[in-house]
Coordinates of C-alpha atoms in Angstrom, one line a residue:
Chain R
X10 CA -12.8 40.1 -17.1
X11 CA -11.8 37.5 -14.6
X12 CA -8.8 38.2 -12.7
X13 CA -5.9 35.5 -13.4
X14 CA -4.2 34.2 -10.3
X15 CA -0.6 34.4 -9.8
X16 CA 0.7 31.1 -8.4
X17 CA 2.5 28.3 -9.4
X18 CA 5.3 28.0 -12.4
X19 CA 6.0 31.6 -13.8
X20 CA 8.0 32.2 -16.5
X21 CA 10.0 35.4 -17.3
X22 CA 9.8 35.3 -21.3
X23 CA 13.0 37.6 -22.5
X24 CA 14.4 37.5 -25.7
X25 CA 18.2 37.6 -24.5
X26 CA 17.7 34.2 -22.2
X27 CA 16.0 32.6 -25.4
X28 CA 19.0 32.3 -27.1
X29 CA 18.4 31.4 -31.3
X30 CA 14.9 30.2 -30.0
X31 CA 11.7 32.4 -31.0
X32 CA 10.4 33.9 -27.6
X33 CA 6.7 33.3 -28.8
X34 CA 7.9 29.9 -29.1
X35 CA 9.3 29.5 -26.2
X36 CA 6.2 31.3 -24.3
X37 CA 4.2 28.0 -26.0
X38 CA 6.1 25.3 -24.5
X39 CA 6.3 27.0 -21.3
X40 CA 2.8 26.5 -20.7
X41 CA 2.3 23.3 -22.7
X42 CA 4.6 22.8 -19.8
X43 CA 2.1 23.9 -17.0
X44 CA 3.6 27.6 -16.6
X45 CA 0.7 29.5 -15.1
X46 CA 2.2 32.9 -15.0
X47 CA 4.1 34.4 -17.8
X48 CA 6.0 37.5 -17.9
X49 CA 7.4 39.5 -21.1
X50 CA 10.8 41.3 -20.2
X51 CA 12.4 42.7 -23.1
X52 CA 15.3 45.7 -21.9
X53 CA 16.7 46.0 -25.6
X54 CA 14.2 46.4 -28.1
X55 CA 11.3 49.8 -28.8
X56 CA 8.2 49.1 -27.5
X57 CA 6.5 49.1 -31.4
X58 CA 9.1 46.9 -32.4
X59 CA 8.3 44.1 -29.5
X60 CA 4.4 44.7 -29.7
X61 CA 3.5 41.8 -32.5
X62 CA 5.5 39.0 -29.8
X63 CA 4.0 40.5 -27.0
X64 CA 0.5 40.5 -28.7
X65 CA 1.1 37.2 -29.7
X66 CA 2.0 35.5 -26.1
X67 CA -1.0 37.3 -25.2
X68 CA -2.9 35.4 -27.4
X69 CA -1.8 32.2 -26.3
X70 CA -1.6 32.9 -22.4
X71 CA -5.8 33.7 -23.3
X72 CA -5.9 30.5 -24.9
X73 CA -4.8 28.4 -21.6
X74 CA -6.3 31.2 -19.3
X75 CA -2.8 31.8 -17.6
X76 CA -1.7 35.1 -16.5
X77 CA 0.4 37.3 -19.0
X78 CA 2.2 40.1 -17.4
X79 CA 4.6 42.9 -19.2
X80 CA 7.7 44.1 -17.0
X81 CA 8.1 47.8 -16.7
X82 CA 5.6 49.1 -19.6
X83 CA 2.0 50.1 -18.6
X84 CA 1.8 51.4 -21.7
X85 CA 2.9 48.0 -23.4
X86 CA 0.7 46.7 -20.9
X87 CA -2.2 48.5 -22.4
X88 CA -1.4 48.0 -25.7
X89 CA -1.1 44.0 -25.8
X90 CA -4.2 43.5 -23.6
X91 CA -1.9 41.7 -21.3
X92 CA -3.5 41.0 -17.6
X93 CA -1.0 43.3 -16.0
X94 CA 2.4 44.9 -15.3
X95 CA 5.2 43.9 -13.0
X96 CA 7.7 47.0 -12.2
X97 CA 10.5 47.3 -9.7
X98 CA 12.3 49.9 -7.4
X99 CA 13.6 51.8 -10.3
X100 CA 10.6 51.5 -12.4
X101 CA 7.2 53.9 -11.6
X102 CA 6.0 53.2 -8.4
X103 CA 2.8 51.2 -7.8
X104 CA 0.6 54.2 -7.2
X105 CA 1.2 55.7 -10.5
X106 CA 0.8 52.6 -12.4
X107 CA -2.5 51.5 -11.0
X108 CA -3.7 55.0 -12.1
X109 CA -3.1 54.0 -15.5
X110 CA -3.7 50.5 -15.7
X111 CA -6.7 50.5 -13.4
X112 CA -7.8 47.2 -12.5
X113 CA -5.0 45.0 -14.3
X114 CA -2.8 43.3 -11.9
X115 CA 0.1 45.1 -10.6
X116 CA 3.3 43.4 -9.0
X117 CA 6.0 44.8 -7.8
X118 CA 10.0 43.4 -7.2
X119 CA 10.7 43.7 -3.6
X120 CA 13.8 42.4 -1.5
X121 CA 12.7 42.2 1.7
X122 CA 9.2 41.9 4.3
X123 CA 9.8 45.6 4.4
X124 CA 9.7 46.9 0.6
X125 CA 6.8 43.8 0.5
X126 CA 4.8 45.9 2.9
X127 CA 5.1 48.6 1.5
X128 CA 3.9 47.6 -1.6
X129 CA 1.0 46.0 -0.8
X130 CA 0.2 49.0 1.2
X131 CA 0.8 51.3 -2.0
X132 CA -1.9 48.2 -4.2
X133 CA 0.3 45.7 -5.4
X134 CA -1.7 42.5 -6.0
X135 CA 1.3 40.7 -5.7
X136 CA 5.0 41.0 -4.6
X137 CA 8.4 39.3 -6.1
X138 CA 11.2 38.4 -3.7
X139 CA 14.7 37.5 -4.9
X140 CA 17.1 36.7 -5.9
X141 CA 16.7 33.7 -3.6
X142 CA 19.4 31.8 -5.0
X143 CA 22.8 33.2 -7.4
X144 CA 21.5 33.5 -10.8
X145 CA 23.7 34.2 -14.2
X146 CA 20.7 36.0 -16.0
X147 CA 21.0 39.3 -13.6
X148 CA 23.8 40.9 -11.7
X149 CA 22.3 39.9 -8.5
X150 CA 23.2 43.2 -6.0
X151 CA 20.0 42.3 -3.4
X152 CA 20.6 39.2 -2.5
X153 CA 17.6 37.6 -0.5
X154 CA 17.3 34.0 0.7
X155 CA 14.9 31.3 1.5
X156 CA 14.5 32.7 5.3
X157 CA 13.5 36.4 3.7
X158 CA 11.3 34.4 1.4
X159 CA 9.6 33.3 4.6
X160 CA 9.8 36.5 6.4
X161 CA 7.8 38.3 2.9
X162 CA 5.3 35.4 2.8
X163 CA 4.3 36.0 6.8
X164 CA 4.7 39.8 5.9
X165 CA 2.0 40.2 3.6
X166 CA -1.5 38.8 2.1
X167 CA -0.9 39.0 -1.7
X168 CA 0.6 36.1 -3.4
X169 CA 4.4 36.0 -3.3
X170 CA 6.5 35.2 -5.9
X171 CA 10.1 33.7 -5.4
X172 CA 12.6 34.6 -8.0
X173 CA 16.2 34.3 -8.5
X174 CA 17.9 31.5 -9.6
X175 CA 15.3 29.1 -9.0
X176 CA 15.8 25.3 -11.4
X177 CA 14.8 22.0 -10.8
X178 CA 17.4 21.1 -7.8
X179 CA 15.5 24.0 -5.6
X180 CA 12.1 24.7 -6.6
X181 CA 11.1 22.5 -3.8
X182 CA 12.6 24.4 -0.9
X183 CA 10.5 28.0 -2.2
X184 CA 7.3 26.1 -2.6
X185 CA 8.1 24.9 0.7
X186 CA 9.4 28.1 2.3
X187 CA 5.7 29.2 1.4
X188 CA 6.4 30.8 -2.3
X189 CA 2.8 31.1 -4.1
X190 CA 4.5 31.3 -7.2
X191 CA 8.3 30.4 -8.5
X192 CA 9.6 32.6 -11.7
X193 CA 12.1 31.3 -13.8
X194 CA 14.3 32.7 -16.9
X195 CA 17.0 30.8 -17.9
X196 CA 15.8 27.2 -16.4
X197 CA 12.9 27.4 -19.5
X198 CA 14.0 30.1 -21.8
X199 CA 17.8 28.3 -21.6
X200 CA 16.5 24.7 -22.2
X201 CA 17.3 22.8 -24.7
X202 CA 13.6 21.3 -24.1
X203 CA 11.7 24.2 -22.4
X204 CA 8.5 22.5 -22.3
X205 CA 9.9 19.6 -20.5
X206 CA 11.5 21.8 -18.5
X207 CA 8.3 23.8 -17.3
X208 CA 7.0 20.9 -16.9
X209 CA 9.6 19.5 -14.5
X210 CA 9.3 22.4 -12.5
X211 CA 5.9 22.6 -12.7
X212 CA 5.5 19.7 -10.8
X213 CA 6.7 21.2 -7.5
X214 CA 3.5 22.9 -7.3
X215 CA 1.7 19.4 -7.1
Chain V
X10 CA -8.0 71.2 -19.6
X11 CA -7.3 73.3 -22.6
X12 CA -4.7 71.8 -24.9
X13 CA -1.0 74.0 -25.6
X14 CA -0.5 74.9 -28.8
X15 CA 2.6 73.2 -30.4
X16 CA 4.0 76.5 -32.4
X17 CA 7.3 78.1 -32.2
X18 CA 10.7 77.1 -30.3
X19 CA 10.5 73.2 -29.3
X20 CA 12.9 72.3 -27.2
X21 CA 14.0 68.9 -26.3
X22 CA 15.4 68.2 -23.1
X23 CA 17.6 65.4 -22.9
X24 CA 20.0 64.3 -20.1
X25 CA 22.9 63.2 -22.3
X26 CA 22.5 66.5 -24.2
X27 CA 23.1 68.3 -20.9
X28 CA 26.2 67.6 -20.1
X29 CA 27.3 69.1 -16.7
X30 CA 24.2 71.1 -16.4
X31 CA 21.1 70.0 -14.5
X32 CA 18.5 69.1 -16.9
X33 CA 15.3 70.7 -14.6
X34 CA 17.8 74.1 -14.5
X35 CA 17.4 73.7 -18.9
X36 CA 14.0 73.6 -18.8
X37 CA 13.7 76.2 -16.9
X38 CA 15.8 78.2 -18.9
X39 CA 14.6 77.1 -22.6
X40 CA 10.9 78.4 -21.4
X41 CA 12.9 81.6 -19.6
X42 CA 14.4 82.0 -23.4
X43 CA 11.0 81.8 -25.1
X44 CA 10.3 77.8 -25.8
X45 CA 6.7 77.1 -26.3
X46 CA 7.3 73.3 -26.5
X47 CA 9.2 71.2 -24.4
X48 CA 9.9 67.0 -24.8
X49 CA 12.0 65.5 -22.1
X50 CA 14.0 62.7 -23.4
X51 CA 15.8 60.0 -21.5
X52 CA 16.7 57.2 -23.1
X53 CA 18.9 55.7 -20.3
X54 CA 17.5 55.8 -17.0
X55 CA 14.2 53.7 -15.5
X56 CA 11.0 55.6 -15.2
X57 CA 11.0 55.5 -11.8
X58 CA 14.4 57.3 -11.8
X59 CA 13.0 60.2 -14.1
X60 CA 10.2 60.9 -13.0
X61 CA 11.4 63.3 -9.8
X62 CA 12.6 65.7 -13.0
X63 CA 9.9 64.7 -15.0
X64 CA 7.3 66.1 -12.9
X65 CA 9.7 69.4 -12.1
X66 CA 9.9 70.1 -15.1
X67 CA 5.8 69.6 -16.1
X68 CA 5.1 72.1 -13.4
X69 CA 7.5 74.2 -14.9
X70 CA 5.7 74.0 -18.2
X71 CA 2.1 75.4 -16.8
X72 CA 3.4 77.9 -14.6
X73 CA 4.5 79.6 -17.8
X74 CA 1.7 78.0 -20.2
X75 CA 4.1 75.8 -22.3
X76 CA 3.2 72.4 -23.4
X77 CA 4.9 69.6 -22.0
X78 CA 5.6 66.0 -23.9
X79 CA 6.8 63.1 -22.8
X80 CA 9.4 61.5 -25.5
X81 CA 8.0 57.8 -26.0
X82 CA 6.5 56.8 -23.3
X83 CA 2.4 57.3 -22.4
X84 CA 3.1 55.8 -19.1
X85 CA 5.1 58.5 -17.7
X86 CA 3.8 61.0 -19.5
X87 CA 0.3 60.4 -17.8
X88 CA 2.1 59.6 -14.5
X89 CA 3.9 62.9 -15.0
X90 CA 0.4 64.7 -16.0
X91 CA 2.2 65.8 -19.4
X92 CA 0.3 67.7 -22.2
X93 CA 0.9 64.8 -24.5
X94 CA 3.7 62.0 -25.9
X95 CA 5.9 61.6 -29.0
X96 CA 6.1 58.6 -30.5
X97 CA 8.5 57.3 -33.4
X98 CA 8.2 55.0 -36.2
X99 CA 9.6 51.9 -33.6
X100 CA 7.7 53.2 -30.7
X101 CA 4.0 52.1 -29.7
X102 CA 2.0 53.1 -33.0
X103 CA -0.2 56.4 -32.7
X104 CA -3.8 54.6 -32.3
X105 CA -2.0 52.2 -29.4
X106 CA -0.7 55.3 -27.6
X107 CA -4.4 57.4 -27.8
X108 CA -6.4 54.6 -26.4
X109 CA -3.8 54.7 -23.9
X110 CA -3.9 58.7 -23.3
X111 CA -6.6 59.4 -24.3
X112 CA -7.2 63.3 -25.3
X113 CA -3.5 64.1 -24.8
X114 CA -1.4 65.3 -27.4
X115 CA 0.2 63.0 -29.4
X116 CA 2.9 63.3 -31.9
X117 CA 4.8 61.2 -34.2
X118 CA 8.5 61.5 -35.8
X119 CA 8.0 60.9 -40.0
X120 CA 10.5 61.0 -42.7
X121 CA 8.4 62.3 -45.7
X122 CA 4.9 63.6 -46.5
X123 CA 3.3 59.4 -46.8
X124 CA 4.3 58.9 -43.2
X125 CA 3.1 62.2 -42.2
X126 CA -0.2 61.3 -44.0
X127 CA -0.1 58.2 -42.0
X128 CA 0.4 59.4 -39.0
X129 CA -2.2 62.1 -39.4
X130 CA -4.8 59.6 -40.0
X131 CA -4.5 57.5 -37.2
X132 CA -4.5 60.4 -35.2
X133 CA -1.8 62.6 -34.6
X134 CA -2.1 66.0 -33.2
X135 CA 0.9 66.8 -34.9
X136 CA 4.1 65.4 -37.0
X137 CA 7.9 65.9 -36.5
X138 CA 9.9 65.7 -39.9
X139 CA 13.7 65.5 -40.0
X140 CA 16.5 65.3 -40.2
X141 CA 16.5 68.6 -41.7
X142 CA 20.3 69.2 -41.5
X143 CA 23.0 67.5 -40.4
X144 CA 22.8 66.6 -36.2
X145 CA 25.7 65.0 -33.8
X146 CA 22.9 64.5 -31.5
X147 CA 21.7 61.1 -33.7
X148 CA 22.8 59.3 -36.4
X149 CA 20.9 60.3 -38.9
X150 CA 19.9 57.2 -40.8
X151 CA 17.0 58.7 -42.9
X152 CA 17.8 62.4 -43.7
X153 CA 15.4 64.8 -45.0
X154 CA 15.8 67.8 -46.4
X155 CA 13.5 71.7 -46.6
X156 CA 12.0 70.5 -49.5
X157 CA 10.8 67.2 -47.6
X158 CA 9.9 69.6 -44.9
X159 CA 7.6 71.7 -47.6
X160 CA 6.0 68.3 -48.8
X161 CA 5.1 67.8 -45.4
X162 CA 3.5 70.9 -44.8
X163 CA 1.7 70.7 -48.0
X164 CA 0.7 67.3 -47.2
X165 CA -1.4 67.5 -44.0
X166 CA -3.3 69.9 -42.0
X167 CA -2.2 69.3 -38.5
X168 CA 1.2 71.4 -36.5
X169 CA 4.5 70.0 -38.6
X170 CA 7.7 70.3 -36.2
X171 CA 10.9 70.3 -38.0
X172 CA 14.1 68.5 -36.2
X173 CA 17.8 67.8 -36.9
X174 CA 20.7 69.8 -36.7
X175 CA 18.6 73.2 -36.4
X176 CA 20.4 76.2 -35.1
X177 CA 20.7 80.2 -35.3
X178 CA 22.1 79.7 -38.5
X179 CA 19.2 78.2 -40.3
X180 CA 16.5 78.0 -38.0
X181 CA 14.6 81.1 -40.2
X182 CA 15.1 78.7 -43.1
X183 CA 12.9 76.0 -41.0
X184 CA 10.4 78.5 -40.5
X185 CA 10.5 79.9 -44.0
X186 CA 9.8 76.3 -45.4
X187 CA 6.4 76.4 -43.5
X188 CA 7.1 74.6 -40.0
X189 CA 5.0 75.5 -37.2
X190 CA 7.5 74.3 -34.6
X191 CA 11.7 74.3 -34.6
X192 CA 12.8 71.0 -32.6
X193 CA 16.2 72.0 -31.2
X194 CA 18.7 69.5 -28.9
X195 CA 22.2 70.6 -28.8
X196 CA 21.0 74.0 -29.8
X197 CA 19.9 75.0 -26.7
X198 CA 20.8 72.1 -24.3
X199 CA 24.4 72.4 -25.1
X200 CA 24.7 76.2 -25.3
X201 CA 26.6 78.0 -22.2
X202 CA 23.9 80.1 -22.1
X203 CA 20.6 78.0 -22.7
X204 CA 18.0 81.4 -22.1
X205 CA 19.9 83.5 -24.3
X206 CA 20.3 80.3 -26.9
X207 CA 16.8 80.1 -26.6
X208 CA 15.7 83.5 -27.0
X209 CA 18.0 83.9 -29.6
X210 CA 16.2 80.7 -31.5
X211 CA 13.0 82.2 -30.7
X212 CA 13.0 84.9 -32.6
X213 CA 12.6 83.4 -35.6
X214 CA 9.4 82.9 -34.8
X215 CA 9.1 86.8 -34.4

């Protein structure tokens, strides 16, 4: 299986920021939209319970050959055929999950060049930095910044992915600041129009 | 790797269950007592923050030949090198969770001798029924009974573990009724004394 890259418009799929919109539906119109990347976060429902969306988004990120990623669950990971699994400090660490998931793509939340470092020295294929900006959909208790965005991207040679508030009025500045990749939540799940909106921000990435 | 038995005193070990006490010093004391099963259960923290306990308390487990399962999750239980996982009806169904661990146990939580069947024939290695009795451990939103306990026995050929509400007061019931295993939270977890709880529950087993 070819290895999906992880750049441009990601989109952090979780059923909380969808609101009374269907998350399968709203994984659609983020890549009618031009998402690239999408991620399934879902911190409130058993894994059986989740598995037919998360099968489903599968599915569809197959169809448009874009990268479909589970947060936390290797297992869930496994079981949905995704293309990988993103984890973070308090999840298991990088070395544990590629012995598991083998050669899916692993990424890993970091807040600085250090953490970055450090896991792409443990086999992350790619690293998260955030939250760049303030953002309502997480208590933000790392902040980072467009200058520690720059600091990760000199830091390592995986692709780096800006999260953290990121919407329309600033997706510019993390492309600039070298960001590979911008995730999003609430700026698509939250839309009234997320496949407009995805494909606003989209455009950043030319 | 030869594969534990599941048979006698099961113990789950379960942070909130623990109260003041150190869950690791449980474990150590359920086997101590005569457990021949024990499931760690944590329903609350990341995987990355169990797994320091997780993996203390797997070594504990084949220092003194006991098997070791991993409530829910096949990721930490294979990054924790566990003897197997337990799944429930909303959990990652059982054929999901063996092509993920391969030749690891698996079990499954049923209510009644169809779901045992079910469970059987995709492949567990062995079935929980419960609640047996009353249990302030879990709301008990499907209650079984000893008779339900029987059907299951009678109705499938692999271990059958009873849980719910089980204590020195009926736990020889359990056992009478035809259950390979005793599943026991509060029992042992919430005793003063967990090795003499233990030992005390382990007799039944003669």
């Amino acid at each position: 299986m070819e290895r999906r890259r992880i750049a441009g418009l990601y989109v952090i799929v979780d059923p909380d920021a969808c609101g009374a919109m269907d998350p399968v539906e709203v994984a659609r119109a983020a890549l009618q939209g031009g998402a690239r990347v999408l991620q399934w976060r879902d911190k409130r429902r058993d894994k059986g319970d989740q598995l037919d969306d998360v099968r489903a988004i599968a599915a569809i990120c197959r169809e448009r050959a874009a990268a479909f990623i589970v947060n936390d669950h290797a297992d869930l990971a496994l079981a949905s055929d995704a293309d990988g699994v993103h984890v973070g400090q308090h999840d298991l660490p990088v070395d544990a999950v590629r012995r598991i998931v083998g050669g899916l793509i692993v990424g890993v939340s970091t807040n600085d060049a250090d953490e970055a470092r450090r896991a792409e020295a443990a086999g992350a294929d790619y690293v998260a930095v955030g939250a760049i900006f303030r953002t309502r959909s997480k208590d933000v208790t790392r902040p980072a910044s467009l200058e520690r965005l720059r600091d990760v991207r000199a830091a390592v040679r995986v692709p780096v992915v800006a999260i953290g508030g990121i919407d329309a009025s600033n997706i510019t500045d993390v492309v600039a600041a070298g960001a590979d990749a911008a995730a999003v939540i609430g700026a698509v799940c939250g839309a009234a129009a997320p496949a407009r909106a995805a494909s606003e921000l989209a455009a950043a990435f030319g």
